[in-house]
mmCIF file of C-alpha atoms in Angstrom:
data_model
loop_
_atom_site.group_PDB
_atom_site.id
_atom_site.type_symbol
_atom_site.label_atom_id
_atom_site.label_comp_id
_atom_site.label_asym_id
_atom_site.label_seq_id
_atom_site.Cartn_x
_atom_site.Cartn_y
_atom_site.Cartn_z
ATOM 1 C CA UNK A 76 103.023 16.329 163.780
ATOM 2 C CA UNK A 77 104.368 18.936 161.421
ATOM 3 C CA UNK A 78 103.537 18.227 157.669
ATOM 4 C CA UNK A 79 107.116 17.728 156.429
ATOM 5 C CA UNK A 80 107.211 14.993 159.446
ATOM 6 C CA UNK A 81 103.250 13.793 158.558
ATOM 7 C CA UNK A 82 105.079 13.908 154.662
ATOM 8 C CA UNK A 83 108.049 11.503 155.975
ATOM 9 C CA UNK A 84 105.747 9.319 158.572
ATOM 10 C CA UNK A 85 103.572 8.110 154.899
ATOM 11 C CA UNK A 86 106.307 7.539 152.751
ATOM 12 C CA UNK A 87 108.049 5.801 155.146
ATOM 13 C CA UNK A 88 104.224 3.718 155.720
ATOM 14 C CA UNK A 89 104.226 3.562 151.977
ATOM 15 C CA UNK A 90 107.745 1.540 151.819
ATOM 16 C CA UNK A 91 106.378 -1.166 154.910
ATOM 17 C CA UNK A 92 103.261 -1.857 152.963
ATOM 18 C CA UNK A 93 105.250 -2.789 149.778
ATOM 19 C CA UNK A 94 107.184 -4.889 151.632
ATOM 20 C CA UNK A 95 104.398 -6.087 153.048
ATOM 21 C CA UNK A 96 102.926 -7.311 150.037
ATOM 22 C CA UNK A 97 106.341 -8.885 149.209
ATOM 23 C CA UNK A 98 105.791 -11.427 152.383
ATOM 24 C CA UNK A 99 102.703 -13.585 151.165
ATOM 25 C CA UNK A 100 103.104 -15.712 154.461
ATOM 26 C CA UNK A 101 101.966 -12.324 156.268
ATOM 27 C CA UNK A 102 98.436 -11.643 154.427
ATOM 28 C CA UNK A 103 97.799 -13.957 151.486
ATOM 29 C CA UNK A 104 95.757 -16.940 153.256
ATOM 30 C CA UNK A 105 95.663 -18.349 149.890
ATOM 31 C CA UNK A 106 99.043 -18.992 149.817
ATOM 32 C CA UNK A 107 100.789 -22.322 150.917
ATOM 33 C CA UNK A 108 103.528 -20.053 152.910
ATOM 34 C CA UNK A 109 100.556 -18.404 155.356
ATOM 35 C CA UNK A 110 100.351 -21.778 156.965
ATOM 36 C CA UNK A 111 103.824 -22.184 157.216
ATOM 37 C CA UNK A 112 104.687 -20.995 160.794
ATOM 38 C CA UNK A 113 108.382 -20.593 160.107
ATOM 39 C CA UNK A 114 107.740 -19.134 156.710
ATOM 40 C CA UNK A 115 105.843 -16.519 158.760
ATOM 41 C CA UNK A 116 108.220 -15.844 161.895
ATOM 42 C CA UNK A 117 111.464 -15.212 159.166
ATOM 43 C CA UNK A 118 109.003 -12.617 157.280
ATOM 44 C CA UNK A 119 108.097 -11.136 160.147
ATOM 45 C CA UNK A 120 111.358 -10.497 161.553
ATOM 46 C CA UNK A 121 112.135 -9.391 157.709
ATOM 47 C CA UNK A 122 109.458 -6.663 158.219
ATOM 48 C CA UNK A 123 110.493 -5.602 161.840
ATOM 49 C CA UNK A 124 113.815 -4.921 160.562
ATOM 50 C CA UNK A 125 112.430 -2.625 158.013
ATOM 51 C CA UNK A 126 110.127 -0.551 160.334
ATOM 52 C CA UNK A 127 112.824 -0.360 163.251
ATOM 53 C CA UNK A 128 114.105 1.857 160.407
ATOM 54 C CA UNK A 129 112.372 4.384 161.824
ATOM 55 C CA UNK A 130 111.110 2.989 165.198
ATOM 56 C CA UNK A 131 114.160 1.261 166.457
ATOM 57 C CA UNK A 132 112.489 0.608 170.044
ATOM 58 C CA UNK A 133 109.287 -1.361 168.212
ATOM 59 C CA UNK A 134 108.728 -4.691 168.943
ATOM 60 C CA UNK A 135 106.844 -7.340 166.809
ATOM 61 C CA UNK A 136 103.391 -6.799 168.929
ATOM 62 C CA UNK A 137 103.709 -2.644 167.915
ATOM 63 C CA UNK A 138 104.575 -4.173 164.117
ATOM 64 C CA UNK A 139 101.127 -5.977 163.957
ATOM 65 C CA UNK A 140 99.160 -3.449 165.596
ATOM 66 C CA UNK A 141 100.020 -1.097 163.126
ATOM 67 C CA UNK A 142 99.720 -3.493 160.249
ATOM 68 C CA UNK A 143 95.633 -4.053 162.054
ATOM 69 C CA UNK A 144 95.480 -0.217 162.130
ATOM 70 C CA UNK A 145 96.246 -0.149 158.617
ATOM 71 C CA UNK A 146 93.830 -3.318 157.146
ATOM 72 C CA UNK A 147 91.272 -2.048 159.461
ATOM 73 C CA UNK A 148 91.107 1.357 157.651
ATOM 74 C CA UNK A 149 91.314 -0.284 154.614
ATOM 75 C CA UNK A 150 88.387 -2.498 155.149
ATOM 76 C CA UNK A 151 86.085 1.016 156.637
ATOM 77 C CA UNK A 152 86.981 2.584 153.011
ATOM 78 C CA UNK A 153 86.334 -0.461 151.282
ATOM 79 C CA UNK A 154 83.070 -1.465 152.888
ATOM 80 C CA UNK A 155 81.926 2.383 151.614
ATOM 81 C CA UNK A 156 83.030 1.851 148.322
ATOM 82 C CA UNK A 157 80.847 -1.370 147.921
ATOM 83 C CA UNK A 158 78.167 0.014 149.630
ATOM 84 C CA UNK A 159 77.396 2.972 147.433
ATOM 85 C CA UNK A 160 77.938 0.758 144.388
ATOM 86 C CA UNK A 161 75.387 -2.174 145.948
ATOM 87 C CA UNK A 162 72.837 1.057 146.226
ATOM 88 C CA UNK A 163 72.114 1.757 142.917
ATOM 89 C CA UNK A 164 73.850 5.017 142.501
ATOM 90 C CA UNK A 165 74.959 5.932 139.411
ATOM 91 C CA UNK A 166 78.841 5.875 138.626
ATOM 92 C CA UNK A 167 79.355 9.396 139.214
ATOM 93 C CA UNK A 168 77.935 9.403 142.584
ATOM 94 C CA UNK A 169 80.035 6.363 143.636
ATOM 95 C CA UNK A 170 82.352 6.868 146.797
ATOM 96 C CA UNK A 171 85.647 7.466 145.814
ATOM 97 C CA UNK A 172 88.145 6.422 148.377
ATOM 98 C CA UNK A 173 89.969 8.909 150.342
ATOM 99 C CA UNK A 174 92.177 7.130 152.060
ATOM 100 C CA UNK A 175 95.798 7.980 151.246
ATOM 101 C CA UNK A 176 97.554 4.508 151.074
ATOM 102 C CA UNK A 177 94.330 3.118 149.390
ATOM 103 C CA UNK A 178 95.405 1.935 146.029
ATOM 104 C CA UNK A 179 98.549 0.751 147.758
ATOM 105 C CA UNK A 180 96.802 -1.860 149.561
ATOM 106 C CA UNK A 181 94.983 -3.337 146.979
ATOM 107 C CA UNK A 182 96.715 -5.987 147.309
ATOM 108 C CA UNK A 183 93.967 -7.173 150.114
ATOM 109 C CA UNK A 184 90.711 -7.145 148.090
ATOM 110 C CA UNK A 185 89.421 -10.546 148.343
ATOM 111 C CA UNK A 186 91.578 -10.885 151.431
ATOM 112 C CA UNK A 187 89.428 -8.815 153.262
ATOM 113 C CA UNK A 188 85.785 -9.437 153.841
ATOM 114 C CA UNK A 189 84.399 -5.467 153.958
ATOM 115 C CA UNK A 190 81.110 -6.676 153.873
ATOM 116 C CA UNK A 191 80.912 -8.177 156.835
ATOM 117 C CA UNK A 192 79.398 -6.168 159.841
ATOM 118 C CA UNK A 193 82.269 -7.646 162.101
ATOM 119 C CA UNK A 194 85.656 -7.453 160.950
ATOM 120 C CA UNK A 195 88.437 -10.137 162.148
ATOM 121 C CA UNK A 196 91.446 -9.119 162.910
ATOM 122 C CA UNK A 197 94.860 -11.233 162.780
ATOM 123 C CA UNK A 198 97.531 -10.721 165.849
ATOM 124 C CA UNK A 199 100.300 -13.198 165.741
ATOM 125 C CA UNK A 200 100.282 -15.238 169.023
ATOM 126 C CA UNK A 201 104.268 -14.756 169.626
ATOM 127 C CA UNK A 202 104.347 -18.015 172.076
ATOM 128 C CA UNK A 203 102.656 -20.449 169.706
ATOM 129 C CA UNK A 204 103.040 -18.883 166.108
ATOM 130 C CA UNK A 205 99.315 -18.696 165.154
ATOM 131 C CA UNK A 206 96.392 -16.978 164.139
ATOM 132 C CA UNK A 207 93.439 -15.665 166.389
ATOM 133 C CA UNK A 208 90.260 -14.258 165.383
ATOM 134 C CA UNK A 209 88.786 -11.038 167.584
ATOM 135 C CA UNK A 210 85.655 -8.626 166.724
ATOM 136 C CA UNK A 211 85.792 -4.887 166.298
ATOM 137 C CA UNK A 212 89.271 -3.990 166.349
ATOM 138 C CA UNK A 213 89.538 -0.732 166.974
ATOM 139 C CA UNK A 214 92.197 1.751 165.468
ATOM 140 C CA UNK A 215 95.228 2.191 167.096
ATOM 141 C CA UNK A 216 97.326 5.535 166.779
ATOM 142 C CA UNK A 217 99.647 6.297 164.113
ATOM 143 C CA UNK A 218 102.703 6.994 166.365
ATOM 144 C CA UNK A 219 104.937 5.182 168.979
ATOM 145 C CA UNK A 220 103.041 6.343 172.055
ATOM 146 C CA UNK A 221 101.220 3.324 171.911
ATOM 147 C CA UNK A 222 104.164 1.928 173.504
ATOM 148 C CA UNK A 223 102.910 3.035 176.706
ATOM 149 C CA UNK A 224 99.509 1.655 176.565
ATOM 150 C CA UNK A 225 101.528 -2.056 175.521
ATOM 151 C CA UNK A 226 103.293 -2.202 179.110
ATOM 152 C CA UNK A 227 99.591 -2.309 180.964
ATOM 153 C CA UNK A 228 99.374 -5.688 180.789
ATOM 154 C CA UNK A 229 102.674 -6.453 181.559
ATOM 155 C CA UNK A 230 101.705 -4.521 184.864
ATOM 156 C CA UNK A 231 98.650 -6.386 185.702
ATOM 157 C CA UNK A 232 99.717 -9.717 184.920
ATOM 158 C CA UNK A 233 102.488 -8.934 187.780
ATOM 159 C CA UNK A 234 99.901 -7.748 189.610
ATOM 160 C CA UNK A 235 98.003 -10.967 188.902
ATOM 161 C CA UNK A 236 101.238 -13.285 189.632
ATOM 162 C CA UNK A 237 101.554 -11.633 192.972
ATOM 163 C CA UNK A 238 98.053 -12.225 193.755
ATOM 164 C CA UNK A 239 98.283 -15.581 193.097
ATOM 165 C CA UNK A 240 101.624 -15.904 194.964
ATOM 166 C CA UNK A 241 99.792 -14.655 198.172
ATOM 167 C CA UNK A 242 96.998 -16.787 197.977
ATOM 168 C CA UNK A 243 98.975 -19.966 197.221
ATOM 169 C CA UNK A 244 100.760 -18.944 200.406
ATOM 170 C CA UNK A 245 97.296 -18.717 202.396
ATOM 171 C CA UNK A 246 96.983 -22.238 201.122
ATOM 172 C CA UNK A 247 99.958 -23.314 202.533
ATOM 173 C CA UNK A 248 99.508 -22.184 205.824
ATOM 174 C CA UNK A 249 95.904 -23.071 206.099
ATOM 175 C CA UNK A 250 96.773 -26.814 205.320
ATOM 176 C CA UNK A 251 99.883 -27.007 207.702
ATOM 177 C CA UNK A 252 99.474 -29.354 211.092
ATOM 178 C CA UNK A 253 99.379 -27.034 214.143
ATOM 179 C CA UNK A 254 102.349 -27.187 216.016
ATOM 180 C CA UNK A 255 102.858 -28.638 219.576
ATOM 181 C CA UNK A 256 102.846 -24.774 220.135
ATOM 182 C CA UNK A 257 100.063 -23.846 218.710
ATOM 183 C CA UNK A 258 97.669 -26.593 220.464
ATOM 184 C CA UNK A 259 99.083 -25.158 223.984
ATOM 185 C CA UNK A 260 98.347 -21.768 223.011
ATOM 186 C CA UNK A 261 95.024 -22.045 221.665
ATOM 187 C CA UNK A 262 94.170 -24.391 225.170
ATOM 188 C CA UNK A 263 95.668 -21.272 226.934
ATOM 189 C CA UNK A 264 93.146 -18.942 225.415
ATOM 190 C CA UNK A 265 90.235 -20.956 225.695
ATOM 191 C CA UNK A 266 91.303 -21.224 229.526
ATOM 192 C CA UNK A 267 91.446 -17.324 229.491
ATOM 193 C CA UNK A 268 88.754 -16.872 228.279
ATOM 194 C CA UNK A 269 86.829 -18.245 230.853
ATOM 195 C CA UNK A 270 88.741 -15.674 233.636
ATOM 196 C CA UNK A 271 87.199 -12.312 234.600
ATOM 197 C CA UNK A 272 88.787 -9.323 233.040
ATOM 198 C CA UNK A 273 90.873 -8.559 236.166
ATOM 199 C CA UNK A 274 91.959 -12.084 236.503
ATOM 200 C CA UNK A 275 92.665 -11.990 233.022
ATOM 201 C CA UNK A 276 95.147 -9.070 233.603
ATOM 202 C CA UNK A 277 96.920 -11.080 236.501
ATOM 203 C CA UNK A 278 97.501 -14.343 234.598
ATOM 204 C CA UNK A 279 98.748 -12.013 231.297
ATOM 205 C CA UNK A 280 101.460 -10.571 233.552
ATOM 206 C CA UNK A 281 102.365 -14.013 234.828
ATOM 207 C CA UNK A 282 102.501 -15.974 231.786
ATOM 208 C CA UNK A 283 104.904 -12.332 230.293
ATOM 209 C CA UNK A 284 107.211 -12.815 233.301
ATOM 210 C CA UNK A 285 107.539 -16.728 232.936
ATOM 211 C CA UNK A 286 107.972 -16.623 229.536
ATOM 212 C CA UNK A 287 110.334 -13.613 229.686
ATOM 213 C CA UNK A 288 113.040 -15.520 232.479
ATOM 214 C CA UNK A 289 112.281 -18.726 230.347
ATOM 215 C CA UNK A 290 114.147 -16.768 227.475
ATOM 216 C CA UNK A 291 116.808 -15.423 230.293
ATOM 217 C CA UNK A 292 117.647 -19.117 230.667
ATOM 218 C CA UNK A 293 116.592 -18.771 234.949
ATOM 219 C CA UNK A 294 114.068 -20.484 235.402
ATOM 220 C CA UNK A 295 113.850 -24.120 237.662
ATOM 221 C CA UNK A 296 111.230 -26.053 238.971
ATOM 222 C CA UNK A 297 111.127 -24.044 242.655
ATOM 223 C CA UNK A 298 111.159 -20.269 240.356
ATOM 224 C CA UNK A 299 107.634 -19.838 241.125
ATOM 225 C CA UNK A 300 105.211 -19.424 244.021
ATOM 226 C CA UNK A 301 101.231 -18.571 243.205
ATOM 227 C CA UNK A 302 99.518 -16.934 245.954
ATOM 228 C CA UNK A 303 102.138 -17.667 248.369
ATOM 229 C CA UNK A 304 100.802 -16.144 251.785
ATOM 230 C CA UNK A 305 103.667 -14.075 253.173
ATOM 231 C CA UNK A 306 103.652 -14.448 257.611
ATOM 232 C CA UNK A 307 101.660 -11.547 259.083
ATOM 233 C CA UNK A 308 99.136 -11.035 255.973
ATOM 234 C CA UNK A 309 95.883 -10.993 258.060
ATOM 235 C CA UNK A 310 93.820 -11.523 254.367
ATOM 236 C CA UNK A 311 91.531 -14.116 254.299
ATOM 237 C CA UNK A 312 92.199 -14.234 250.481
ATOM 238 C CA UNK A 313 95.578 -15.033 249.271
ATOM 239 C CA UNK A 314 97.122 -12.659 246.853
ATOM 240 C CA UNK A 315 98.343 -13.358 243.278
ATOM 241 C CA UNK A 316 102.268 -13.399 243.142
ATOM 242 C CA UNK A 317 104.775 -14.639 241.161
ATOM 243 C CA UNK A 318 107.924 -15.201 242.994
ATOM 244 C CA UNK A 319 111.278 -16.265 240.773
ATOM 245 C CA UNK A 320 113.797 -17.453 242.865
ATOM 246 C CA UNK A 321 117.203 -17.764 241.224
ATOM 247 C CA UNK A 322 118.416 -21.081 240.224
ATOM 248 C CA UNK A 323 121.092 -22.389 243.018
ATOM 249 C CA UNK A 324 124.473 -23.445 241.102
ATOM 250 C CA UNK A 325 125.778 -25.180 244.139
ATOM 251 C CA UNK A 326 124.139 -28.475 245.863
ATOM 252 C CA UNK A 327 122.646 -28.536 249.058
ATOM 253 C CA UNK A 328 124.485 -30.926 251.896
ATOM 254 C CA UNK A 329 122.385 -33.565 252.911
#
């Protein structure tokens, strides 16, 4: 960032704080507005429509992390301050803050707990309209291109919808009745089981060809013939066969 646009980014920083302070119900948990859920959604939509000033794509969950960024630098330069005084040193040698929006967020001493070796941070919960406590909160950056890191979760609660979706599905068919169908198959494959491979092979073919003129619509009680012996075969063991015979459309004379 160039320093004209570093220049613009602070004063334009310098004009959300100020309104910041304006909206009690954002900060102040002294105030009878903080509490006041409504109070609090109207002031942050007022302060939205100020910073979409400059980020017209920002949402109210960008708003608040910047607002954390911001309190959460604070508090850093704020803790240092009070530390150097608490340590004896002489009012010369006490830290003088550095941070460049420090005396315009004032406003937050005896908000803030510097002090404190874990800070709390506020996010608005956008479903419910209330506060939730979290340790640590690390900085966020001072530009938009957070707005890349925001869509993860979007991405892995789809991720975690789908996963659900497929295992609710498992369910499903785990707890559904077998099927007329699925009792004779599972009887056919304990019966084939039991078969030599080669015999295995032979009653595979036979149960593709029945099944294939069942589907033709040609088959009839007399279709088939298992180890028929045809005249002349001298073998002592019959062969496997599976004859179809087509299906007679006129009647026999008696």
């Amino acid at each position: 960032m160039g320093s004209k646009a570093k220049e613009e980014e602070r004063r334009f920083i310098l004009e959300v704080i100020e309104m910041y302070h304006s909206l009690p119900a954002l900060w102040n948990t002294k105030s009878k507005e903080y509490s006041n859920r409504n109070k609090k959604n109207e002031q942050y939509d007022e302060l939205l429509g100020k910073y979409k000033e400059k980020y017209p794509n920002a949402d109210r969950k960008q708003l608040i992390s910047r607002l954390n960024s911001l309190r959460t630098n604070f508090r850093k330069e704020l803790k240092k301050i009070n530390d150097s005084k608490r340590s004896g040193a002489g009012t010369s040698d006490v830290v003088e803050p550095t941070l460049w929006y420090f005396n315009e967020i004032k406003f937050l001493i005896g908000i803030e707990k510097p002090c404190e070796s874990q800070n709390i941070r506020e996010i608005e919960n956008d479903s419910q309209g209330q506060d939730i406590a979290d340790n640590n909160y690390s900085d966020v950056p001072t530009t938009e291109g957070k707005k890349k890191e925001d869509n993860h979760p979007k991405k892995k609660q789809k991720l975690e919808d789908i996963r659900k979706e497929v295992l609710l599905l498992a369910r499903e068919q785990l707890q559904k009745p077998d099927s007329e169908y699925d009792k004779i198959a599972a009887a056919w494959a304990v019966e084939l089981a039991k078969m030599e491979p080669g015999q295995q092979l032979f009653a595979k073919k036979g149960v593709n060809d029945i099944l294939f003129e069942g589907q033709l619509g040609t088959l009839h009680k007399n279709s088939i013939k298992i180890n028929e012996i045809c005249p002349g075969n001298s073998q002592t063991t019959p062969n496997l066969s599976v004859t179809f015979f087509p299906q007679s459309h006129t009647s026999n004379s008696s």
